[in-house]
mmCIF file of C-alpha atoms in Angstrom:
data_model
loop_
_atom_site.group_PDB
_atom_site.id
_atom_site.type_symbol
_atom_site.label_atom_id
_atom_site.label_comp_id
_atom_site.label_asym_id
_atom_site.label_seq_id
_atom_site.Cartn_x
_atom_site.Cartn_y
_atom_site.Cartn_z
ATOM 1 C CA UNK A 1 45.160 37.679 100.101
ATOM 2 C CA UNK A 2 47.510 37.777 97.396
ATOM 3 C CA UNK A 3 49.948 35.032 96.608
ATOM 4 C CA UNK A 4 52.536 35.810 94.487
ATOM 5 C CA UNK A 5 54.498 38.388 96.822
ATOM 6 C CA UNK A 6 55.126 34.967 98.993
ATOM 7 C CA UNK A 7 55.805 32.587 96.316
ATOM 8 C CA UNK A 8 59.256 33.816 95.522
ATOM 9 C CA UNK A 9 59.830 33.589 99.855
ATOM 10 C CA UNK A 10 58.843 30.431 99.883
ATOM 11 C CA UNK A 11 60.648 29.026 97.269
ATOM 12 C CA UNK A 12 64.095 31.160 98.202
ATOM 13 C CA UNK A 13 63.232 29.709 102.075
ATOM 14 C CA UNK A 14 67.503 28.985 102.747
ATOM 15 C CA UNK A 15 67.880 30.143 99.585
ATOM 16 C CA UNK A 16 68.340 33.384 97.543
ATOM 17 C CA UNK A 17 66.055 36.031 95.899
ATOM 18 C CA UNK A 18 67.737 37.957 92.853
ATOM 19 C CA UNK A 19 64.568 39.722 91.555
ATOM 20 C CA UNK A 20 61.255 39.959 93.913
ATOM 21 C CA UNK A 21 58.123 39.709 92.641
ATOM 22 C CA UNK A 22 57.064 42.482 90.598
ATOM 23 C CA UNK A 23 55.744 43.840 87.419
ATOM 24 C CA UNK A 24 57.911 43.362 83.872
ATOM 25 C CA UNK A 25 57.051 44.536 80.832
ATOM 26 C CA UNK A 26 56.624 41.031 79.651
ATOM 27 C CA UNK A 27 54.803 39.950 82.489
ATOM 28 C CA UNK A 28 52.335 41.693 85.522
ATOM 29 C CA UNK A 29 54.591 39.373 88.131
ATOM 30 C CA UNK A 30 57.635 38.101 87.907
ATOM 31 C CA UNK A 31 60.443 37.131 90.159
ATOM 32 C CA UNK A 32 63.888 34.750 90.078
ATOM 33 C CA UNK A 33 65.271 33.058 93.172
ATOM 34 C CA UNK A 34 67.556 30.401 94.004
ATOM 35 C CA UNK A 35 66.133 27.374 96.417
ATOM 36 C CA UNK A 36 67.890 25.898 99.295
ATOM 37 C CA UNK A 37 69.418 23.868 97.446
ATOM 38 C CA UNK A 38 70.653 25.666 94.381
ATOM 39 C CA UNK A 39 68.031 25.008 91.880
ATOM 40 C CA UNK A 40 67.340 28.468 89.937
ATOM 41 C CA UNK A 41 63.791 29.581 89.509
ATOM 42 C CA UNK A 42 62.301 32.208 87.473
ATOM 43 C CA UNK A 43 58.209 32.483 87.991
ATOM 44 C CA UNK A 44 56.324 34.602 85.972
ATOM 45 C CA UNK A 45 52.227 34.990 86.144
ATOM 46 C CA UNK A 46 50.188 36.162 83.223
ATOM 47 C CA UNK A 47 46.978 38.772 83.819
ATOM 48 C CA UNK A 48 43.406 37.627 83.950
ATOM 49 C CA UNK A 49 42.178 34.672 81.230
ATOM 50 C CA UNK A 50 39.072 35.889 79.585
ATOM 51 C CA UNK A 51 37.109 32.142 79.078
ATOM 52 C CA UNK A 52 35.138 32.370 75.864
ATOM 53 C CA UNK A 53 32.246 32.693 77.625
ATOM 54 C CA UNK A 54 33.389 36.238 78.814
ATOM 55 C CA UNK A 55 34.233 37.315 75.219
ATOM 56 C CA UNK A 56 31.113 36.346 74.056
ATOM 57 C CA UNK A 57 29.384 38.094 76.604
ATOM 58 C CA UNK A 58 31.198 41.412 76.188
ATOM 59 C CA UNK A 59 30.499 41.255 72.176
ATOM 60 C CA UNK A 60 26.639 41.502 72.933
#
């Protein structure tokens, strides 16, 4: 199961969503709400971290 479609629901629970989750060209997932009680939030996920263990594997 994904998460990020839900995290902008759950944090705009009583709230408002301005932008749903959803790919940028700065970001693969990003999304802006407003909580129940007025706090603005703007979430953005990066793609897949490569550990250097991965890199050095794929250079062999």
């Amino acid at each position: 199961m994904r998460v990020e479609p839900y995290l902008i629901d759950a944090l705009a629970a009583g709230g408002n969503i301005f932008m749903p989750m959803g790919k940028t060209f700065w970001s693969p997932c990003f999304g802006m709400c407003n909580d129940q009680f007025g706090v603005g939030w703007m979430v953005g996920l990066d793609g897949p971290q490569i550990t250097t263990h991965e890199q050095h594997r794929s250079k062999t």
